[in-house]
mmCIF file of C-alpha atoms in Angstrom:
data_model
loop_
_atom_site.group_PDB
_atom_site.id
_atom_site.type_symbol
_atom_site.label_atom_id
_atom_site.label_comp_id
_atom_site.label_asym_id
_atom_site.label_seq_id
_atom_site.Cartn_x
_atom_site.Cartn_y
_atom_site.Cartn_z
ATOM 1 C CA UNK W 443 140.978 136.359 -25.698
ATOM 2 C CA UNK W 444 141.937 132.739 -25.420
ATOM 3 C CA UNK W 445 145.933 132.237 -24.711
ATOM 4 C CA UNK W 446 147.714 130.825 -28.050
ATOM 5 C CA UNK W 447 151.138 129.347 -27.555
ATOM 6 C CA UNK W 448 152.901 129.021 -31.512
ATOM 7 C CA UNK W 449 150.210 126.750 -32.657
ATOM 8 C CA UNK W 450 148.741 125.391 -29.942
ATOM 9 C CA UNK W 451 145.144 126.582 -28.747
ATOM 10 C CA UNK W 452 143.360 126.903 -25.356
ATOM 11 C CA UNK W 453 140.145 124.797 -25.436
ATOM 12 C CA UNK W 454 137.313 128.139 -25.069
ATOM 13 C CA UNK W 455 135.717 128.007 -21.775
ATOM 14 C CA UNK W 456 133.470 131.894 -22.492
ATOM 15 C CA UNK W 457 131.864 132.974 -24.985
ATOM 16 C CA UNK W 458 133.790 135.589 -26.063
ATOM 17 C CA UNK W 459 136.518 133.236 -26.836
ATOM 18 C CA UNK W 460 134.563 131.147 -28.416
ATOM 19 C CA UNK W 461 133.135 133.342 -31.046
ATOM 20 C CA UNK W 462 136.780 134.673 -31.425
ATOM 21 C CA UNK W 463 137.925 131.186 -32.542
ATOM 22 C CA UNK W 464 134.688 130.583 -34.439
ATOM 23 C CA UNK W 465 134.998 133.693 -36.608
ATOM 24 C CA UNK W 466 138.994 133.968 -37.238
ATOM 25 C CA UNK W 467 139.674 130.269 -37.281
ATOM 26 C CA UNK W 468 136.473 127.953 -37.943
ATOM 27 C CA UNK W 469 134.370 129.420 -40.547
ATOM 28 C CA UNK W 470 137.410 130.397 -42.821
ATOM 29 C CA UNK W 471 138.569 127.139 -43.014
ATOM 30 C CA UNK W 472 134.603 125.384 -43.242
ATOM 31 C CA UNK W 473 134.376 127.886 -46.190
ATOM 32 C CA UNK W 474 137.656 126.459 -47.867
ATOM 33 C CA UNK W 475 136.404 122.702 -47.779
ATOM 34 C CA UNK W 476 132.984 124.103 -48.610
ATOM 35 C CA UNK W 477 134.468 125.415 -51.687
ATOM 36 C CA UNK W 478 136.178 122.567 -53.034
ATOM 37 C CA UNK W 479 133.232 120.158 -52.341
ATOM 38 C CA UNK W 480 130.824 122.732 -53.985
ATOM 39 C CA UNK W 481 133.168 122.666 -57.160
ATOM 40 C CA UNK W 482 133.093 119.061 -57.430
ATOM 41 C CA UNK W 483 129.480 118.950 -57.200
ATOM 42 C CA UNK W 484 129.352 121.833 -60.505
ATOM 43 C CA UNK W 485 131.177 118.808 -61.876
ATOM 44 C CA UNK W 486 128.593 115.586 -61.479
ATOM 45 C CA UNK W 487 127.562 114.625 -64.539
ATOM 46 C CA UNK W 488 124.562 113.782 -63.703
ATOM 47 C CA UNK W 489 121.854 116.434 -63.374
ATOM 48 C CA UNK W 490 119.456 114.843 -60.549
ATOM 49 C CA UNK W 491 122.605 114.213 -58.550
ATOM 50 C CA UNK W 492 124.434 117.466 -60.163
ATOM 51 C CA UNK W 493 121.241 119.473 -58.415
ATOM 52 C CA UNK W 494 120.714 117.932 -55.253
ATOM 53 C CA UNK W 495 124.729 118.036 -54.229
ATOM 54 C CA UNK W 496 124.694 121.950 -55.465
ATOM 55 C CA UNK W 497 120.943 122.563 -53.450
ATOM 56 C CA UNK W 498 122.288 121.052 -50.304
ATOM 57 C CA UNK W 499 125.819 123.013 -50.364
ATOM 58 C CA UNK W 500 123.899 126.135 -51.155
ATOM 59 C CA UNK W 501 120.997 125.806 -48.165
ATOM 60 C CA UNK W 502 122.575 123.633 -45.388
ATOM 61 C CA UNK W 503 126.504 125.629 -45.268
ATOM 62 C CA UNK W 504 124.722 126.313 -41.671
ATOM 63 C CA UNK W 505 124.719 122.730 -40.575
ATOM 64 C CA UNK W 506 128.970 122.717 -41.517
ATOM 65 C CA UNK W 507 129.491 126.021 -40.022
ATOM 66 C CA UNK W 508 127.961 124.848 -36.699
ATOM 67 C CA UNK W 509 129.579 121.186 -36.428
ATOM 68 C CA UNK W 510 132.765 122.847 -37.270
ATOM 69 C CA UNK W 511 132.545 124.657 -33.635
ATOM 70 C CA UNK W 512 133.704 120.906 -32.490
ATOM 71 C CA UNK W 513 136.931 121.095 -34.307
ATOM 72 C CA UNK W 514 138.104 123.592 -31.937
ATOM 73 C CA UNK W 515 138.344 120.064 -29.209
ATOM 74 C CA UNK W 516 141.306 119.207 -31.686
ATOM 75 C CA UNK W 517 143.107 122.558 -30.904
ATOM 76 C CA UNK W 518 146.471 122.506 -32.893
ATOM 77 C CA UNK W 519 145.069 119.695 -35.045
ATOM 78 C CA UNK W 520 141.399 121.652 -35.960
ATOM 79 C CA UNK W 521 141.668 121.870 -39.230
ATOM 80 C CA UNK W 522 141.742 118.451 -39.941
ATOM 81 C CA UNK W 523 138.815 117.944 -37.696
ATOM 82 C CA UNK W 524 136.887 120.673 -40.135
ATOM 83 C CA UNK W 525 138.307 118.472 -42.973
ATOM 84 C CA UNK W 526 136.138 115.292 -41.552
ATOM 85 C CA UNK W 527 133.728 117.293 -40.378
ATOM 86 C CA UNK W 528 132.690 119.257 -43.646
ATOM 87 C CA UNK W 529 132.973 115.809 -45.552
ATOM 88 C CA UNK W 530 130.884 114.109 -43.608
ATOM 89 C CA UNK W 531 128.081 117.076 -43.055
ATOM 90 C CA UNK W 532 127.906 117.282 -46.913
ATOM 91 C CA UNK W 533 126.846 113.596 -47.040
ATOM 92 C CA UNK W 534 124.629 113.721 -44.716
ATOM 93 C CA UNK W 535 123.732 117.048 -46.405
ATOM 94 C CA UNK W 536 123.792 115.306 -49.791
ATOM 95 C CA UNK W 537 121.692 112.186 -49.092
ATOM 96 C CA UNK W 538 118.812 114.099 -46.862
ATOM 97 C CA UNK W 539 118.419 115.653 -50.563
ATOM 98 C CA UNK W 540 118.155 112.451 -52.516
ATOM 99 C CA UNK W 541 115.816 111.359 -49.955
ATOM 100 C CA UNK W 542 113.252 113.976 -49.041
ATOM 101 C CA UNK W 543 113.599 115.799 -52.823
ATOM 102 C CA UNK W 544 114.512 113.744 -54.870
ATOM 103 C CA UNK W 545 113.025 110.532 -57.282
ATOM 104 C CA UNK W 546 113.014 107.859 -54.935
ATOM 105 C CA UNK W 547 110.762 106.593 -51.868
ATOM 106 C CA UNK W 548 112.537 103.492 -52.235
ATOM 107 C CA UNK W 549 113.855 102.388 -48.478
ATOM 108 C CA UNK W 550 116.003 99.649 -50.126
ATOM 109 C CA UNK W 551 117.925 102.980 -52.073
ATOM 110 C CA UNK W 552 118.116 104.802 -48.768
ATOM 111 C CA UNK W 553 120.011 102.007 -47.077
ATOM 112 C CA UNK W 554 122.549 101.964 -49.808
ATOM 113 C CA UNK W 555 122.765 105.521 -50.477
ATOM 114 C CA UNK W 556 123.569 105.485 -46.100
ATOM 115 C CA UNK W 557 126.273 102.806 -46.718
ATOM 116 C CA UNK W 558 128.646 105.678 -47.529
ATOM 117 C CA UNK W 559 128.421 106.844 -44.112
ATOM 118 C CA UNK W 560 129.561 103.617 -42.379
ATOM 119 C CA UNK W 561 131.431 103.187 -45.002
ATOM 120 C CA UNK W 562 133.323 107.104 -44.291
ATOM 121 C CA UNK W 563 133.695 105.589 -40.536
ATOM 122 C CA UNK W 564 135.505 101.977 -41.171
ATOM 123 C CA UNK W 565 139.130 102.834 -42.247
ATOM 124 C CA UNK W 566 138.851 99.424 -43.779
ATOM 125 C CA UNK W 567 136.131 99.989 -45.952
ATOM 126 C CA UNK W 568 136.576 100.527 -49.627
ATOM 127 C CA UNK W 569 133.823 102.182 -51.779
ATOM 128 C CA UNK W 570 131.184 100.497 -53.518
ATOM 129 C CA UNK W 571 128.218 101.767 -56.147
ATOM 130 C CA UNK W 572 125.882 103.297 -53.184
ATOM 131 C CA UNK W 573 123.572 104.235 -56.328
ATOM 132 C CA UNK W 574 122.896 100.701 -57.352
ATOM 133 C CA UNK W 575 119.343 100.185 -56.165
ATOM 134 C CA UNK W 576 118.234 103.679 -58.230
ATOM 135 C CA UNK W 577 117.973 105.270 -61.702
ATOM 136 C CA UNK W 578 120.618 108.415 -61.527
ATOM 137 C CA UNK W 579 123.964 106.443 -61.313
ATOM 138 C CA UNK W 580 126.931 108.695 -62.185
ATOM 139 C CA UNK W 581 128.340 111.299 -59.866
ATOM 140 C CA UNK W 582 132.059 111.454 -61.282
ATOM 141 C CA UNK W 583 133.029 109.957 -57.703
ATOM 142 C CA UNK W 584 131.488 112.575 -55.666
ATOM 143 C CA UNK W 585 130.218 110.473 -52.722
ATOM 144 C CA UNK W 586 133.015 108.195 -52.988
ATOM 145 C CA UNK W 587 135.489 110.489 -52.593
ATOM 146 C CA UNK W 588 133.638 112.310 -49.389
ATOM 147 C CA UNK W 589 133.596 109.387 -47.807
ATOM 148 C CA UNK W 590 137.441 108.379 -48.692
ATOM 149 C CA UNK W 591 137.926 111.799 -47.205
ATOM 150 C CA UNK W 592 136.665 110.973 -44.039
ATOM 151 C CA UNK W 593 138.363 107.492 -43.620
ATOM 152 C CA UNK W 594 141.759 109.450 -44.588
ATOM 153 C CA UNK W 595 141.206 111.863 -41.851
ATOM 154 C CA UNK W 596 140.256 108.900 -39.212
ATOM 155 C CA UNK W 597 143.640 106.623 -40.934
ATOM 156 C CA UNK W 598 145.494 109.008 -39.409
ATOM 157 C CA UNK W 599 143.860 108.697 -35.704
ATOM 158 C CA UNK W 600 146.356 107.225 -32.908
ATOM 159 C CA UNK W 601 142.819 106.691 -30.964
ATOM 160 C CA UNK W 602 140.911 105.424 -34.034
ATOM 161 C CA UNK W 603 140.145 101.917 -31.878
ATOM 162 C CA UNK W 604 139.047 103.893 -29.106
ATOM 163 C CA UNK W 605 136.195 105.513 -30.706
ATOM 164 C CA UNK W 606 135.579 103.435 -33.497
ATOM 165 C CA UNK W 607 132.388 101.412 -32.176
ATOM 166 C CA UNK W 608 130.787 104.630 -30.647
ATOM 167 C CA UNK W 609 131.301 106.400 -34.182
ATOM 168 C CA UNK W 610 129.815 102.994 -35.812
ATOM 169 C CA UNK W 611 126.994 103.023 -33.014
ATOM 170 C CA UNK W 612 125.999 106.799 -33.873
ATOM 171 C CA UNK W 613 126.073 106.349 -37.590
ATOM 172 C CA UNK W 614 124.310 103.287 -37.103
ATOM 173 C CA UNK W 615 120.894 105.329 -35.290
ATOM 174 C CA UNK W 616 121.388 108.045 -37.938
ATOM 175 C CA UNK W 617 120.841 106.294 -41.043
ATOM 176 C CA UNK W 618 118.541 103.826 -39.749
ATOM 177 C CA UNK W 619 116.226 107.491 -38.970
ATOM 178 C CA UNK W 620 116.992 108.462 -42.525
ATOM 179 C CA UNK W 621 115.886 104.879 -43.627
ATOM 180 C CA UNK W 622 112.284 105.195 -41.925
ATOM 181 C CA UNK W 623 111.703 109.021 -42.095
ATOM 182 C CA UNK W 624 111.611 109.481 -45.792
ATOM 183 C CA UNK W 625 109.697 106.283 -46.856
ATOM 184 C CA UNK W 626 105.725 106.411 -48.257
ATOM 185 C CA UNK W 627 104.038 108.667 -45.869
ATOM 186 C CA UNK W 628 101.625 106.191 -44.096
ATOM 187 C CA UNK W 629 104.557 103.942 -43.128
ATOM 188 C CA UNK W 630 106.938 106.426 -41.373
ATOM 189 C CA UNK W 631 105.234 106.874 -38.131
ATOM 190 C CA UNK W 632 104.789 102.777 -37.748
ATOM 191 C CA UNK W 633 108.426 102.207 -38.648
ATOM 192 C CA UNK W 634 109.845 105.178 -36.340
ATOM 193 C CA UNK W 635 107.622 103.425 -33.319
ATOM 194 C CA UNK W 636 108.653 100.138 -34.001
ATOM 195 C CA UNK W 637 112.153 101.178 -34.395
ATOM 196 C CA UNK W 638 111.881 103.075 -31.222
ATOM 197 C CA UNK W 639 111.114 99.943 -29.173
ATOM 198 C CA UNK W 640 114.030 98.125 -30.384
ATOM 199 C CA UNK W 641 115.969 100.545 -28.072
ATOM 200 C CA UNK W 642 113.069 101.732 -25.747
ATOM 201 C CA UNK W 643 114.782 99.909 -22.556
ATOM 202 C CA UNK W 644 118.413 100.860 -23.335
ATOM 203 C CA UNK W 645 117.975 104.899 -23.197
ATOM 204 C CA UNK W 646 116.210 107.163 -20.537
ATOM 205 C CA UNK W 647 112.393 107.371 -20.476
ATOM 206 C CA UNK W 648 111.195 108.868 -23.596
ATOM 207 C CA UNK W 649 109.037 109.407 -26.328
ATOM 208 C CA UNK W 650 109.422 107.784 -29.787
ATOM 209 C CA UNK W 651 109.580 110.909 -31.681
ATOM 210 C CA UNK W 652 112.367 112.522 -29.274
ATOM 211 C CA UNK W 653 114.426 109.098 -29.748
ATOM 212 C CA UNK W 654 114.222 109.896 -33.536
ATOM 213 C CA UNK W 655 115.781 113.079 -32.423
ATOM 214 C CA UNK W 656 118.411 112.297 -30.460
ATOM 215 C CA UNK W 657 119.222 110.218 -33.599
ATOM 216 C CA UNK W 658 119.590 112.972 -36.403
ATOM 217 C CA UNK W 659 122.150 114.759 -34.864
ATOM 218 C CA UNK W 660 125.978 114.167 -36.271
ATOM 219 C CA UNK W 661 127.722 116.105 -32.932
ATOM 220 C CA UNK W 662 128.330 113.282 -31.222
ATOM 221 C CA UNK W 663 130.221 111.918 -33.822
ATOM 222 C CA UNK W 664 132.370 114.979 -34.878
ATOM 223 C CA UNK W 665 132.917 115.283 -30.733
ATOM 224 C CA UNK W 666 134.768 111.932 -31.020
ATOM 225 C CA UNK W 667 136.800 112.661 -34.038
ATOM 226 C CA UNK W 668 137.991 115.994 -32.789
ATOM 227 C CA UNK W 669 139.282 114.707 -29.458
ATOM 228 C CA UNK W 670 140.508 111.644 -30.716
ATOM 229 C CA UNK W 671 142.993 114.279 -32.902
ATOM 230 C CA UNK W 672 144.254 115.369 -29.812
ATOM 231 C CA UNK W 673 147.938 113.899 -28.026
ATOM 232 C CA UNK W 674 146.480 113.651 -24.750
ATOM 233 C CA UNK W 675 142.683 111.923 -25.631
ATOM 234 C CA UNK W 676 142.524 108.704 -22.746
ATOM 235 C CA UNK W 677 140.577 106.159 -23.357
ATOM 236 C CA UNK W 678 137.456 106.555 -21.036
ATOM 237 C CA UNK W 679 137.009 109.950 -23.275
ATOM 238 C CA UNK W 680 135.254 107.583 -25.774
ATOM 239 C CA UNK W 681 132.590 106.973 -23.699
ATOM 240 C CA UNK W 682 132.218 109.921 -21.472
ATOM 241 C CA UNK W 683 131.690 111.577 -24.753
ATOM 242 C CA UNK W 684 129.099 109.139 -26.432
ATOM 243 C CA UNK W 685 126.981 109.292 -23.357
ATOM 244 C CA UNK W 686 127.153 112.944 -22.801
ATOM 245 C CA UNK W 687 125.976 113.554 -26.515
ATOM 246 C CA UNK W 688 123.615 110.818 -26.750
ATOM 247 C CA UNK W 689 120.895 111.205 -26.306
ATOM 248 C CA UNK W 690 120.421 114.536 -24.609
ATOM 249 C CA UNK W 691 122.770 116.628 -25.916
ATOM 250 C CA UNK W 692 121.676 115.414 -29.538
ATOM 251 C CA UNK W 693 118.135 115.332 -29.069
ATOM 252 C CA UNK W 694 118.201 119.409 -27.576
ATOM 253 C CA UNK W 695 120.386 119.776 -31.152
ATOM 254 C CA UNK W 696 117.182 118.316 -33.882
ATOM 255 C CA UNK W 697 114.281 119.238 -31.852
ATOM 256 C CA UNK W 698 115.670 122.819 -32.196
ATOM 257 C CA UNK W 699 116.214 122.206 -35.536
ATOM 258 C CA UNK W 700 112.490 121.181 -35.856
ATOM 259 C CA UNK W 701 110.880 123.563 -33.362
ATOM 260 C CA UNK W 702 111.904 126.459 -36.064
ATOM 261 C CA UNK W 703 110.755 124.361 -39.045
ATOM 262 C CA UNK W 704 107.585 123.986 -38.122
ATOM 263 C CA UNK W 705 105.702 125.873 -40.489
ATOM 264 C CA UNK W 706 108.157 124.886 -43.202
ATOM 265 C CA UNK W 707 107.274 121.866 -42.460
ATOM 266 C CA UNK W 708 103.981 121.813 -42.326
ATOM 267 C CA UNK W 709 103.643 123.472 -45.256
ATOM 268 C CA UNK W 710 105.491 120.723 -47.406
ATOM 269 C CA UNK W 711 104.032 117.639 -45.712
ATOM 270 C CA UNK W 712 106.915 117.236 -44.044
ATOM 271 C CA UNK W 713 107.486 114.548 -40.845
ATOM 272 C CA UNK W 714 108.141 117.493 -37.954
ATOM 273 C CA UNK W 715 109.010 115.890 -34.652
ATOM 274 C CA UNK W 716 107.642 118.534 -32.589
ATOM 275 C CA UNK W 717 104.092 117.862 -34.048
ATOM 276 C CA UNK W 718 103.322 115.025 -31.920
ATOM 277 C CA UNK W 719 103.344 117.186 -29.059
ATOM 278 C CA UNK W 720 100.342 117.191 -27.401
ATOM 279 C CA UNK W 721 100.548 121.163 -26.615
ATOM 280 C CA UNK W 722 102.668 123.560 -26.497
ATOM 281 C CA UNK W 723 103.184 123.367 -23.344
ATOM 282 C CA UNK W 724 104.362 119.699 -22.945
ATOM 283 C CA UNK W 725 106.335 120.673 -26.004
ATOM 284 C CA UNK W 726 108.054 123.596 -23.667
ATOM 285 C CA UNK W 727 108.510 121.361 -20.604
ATOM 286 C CA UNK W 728 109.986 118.240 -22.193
ATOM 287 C CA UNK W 729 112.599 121.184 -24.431
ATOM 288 C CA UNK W 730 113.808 122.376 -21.175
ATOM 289 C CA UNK W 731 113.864 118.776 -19.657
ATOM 290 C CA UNK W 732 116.408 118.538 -22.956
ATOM 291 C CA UNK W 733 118.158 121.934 -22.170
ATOM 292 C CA UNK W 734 119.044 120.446 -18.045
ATOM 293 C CA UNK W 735 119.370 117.018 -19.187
ATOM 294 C CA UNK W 736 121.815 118.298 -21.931
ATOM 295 C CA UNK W 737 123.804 120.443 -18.980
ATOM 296 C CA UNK W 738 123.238 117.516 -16.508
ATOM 297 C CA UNK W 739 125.302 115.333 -19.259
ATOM 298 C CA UNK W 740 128.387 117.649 -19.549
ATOM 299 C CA UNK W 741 129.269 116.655 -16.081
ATOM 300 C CA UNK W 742 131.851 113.931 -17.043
ATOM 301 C CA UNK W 743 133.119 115.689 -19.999
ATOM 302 C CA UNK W 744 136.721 116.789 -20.826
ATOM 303 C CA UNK W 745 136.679 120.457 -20.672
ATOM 304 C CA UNK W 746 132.734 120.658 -19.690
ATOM 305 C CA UNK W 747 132.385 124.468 -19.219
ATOM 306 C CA UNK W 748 132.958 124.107 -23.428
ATOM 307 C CA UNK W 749 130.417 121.711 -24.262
ATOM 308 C CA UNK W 750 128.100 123.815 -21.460
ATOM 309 C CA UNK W 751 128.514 126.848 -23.816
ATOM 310 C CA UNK W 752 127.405 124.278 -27.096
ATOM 311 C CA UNK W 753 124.075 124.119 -24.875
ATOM 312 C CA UNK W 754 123.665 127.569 -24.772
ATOM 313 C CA UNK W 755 125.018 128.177 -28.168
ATOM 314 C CA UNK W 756 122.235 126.112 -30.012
ATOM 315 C CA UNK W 757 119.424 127.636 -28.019
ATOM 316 C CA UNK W 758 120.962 131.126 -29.216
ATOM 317 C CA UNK W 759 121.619 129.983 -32.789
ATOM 318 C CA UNK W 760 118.570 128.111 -33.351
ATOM 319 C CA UNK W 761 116.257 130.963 -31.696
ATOM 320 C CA UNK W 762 117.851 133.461 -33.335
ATOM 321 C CA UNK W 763 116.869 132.030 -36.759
ATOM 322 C CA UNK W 764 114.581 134.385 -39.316
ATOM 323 C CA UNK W 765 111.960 131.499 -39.028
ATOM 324 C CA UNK W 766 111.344 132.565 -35.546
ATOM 325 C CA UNK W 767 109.756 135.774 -35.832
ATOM 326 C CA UNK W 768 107.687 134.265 -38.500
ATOM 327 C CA UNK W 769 105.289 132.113 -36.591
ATOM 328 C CA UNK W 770 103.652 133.424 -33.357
ATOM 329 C CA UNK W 771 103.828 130.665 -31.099
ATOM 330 C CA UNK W 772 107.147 129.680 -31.729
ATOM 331 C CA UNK W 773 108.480 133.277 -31.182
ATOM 332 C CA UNK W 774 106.871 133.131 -27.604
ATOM 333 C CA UNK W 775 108.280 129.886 -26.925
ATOM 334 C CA UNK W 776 111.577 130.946 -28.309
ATOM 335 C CA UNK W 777 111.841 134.015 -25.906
ATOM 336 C CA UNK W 778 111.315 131.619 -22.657
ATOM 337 C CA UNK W 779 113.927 129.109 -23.811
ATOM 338 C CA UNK W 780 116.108 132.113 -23.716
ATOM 339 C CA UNK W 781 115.406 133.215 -20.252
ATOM 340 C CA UNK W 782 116.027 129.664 -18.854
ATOM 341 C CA UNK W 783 119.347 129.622 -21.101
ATOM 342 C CA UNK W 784 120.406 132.509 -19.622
ATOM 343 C CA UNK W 785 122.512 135.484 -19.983
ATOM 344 C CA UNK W 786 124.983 132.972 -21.824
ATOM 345 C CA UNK W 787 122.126 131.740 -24.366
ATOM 346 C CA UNK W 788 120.985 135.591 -24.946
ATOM 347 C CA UNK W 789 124.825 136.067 -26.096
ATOM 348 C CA UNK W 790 124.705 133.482 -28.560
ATOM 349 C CA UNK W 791 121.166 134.692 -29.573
ATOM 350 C CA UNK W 792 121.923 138.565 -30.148
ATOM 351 C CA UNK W 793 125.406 136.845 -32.078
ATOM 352 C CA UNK W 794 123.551 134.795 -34.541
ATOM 353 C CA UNK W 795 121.522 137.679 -35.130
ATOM 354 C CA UNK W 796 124.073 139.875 -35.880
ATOM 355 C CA UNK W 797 125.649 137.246 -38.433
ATOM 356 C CA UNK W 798 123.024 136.612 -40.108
ATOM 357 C CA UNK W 799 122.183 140.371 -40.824
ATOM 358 C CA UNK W 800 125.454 140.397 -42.052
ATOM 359 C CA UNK W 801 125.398 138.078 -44.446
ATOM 360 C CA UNK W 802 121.812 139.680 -45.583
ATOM 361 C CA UNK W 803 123.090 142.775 -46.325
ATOM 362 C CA UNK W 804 126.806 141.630 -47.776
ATOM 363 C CA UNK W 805 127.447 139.413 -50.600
ATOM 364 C CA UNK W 806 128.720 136.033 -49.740
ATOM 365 C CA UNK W 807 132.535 137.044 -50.746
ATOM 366 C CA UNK W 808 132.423 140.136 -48.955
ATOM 367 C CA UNK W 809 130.459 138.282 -45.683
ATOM 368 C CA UNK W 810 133.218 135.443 -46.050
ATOM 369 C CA UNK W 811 136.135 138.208 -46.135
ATOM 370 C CA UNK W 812 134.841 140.189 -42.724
ATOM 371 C CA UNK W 813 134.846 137.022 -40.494
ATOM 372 C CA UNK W 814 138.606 135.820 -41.509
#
């Protein structure tokens, strides 16, 4: 059990510890901001926007829960960190919905829909009508107010200036991915590629559909903000930690994401990253060239072994996934990502599957009540 003096926490350097702090301090409070956010959502007047908000509470929680781990780099101070954290996830959350389900293909709407998350990152921003450019307009302030809930969290940063350009820089590849990935079908793959090669010589040797990757994942970001919380963040933490998450650490974080969607995917027409593979087993080399680049990256890190045990945790997470045993070929690849995670991965992966057959078999209050 990790050592607690009054308030203050030990940063979790095992798993055990970590799961300890996950269950009795992380997902409580995620499910407390989840809660308030889902209520003002029942509240939009708008139904497009009322249904969208409500869809991507009710199937992405998962994608709080797990960025919510990072809070635990704030220690005394994590449950402001889960404050950003869950406001910010539920935009992303939130707009992914308006722009893969919803009534626009309109790229021009996507840019100012993604406003709010700059916008939710510059303490001197001030909200604006992110809706102007489409037909549903009235959300009774929902976006606004996530996003003023993220710039209230960072307003109260001592380090804000430290990590403000990294968090800008982040954002920044995130919403120009959400820009190009949900346009007309026939013009994502051309924009992604030309995109790509606007950065191509800045980042290690990759492919354009594992830059997009690295791109979609918001870890980095809630890395910074938890640190930044603490009393003793130094400045070179800024960029130790933007260059340990980016890409690699990022990039292991959505292709797993997108290695277990696959037939989801496919199935909906769906852009799936790990379909320009050209087999499955470049598809299994270049994942574990993520998986040692990913460990490779921790090196500089404050408090390493932690973000070592992220590693392992979303190979365990993600593989332990339902979607798994569902397609064939995924299920074998999924059982040798395992082996070259380790014993430490096969923890994770026997953990996730023993929370989500809890929250099968209870209902969501009772589920919610065992892990507090």
């Amino acid at each position: 059990m990790p050592k607690e003096v009054g308030n203050v926490m030990s940063v979790p350097s095992m798993p055990i510890s970590l799961m300890s702090h996950v269950y009795r301090k992380v997902l409580p409070a995620v499910h407390k901001e989840l809660a308030y956010w889902k209520s003002r959502a029942e509240a939009i007047p708008d139904p497009e926007l009322r249904n969208q908000a409500l869809a991507s509470i009710e199937h992405k929680t998962f994608h709080c829960e797990g960025g919510a781990i990072m809070s635990l780099m704030a220690k005394a101070k994590y449950e402001e960190a889960i404050r950003f954290i869950v406001a910010y996830q539920t935009i992303s959350d939130y707009l992914d919905n308006l722009c893969d389900r919803s009534t626009s293909l309109d790229p021009g709407d996507f840019a100012a829909l993604h406003e709010s998350m700059e916008d939710a990152l510059n303490t001197d921003a001030s909200s604006k009508n992110y809706y102007r450019l489409r037909n549903e307009q009235d959300d009774g302030n929902y976006l606004a107010d996530l996003a003023a809930t993220c710039r209230e969290v960072l307003s109260g940063l001592e380090h804000y200036s430290h990590i403000k350009s990294h968090l800008l820089e982040l954002c920044r590849y995130y919403c120009d991915l959400q820009i190009h990935k949900h346009v007309v079908v026939e013009e994502r793959v051309p924009r992604l590629q030309t995109w790509f090669d606007q950065y191509r010589s800045d980042i290690p040797e990759m492919e354009w559909y594992e830059f997009s990757a690295c791109s979609g994942s918001t870890l980095g970001i809630f890395c910074l903000v938890s640190y930044a919380l603490r009393d003793d963040f130094e400045r070179e933490h800024a960029e130790n930690i933007r260059n340990g998450y980016f890409p690699y650490i990022q990039g292991l974080h959505i292709l797993l994401d997108y290695l277990i969607d696959q037939e989801e995917d496919r199935a909906g027409g769906d852009l799936n990253f790990c379909f320009y593979y050209e087999n499955e087993e470049k598809l299994f080399s270049r994942l574990k060239h993520f998986v040692l680049e990913a460990d490779k990256h921790t090196e500089k890190l404050p408090h390493k072994h932690f973000h070592k045990l992220i590693n392992r945790g979303l190979l365990g997470i993600y593989l332990s996934d339902e979607k798994v045993r569902k397609q064939r070929n995924v299920r074998r690849l999924a059982k040798s990502m395992i082996k070259t995670g380790g014993m430490v991965s096969y923890f994770f992966y026997m953990n996730g599957r023993a929370y989500r057959a809890i929250q099968k078999l209870m209902p969501a209050g009772m589920a919610k009540a065992f892990i507090k």
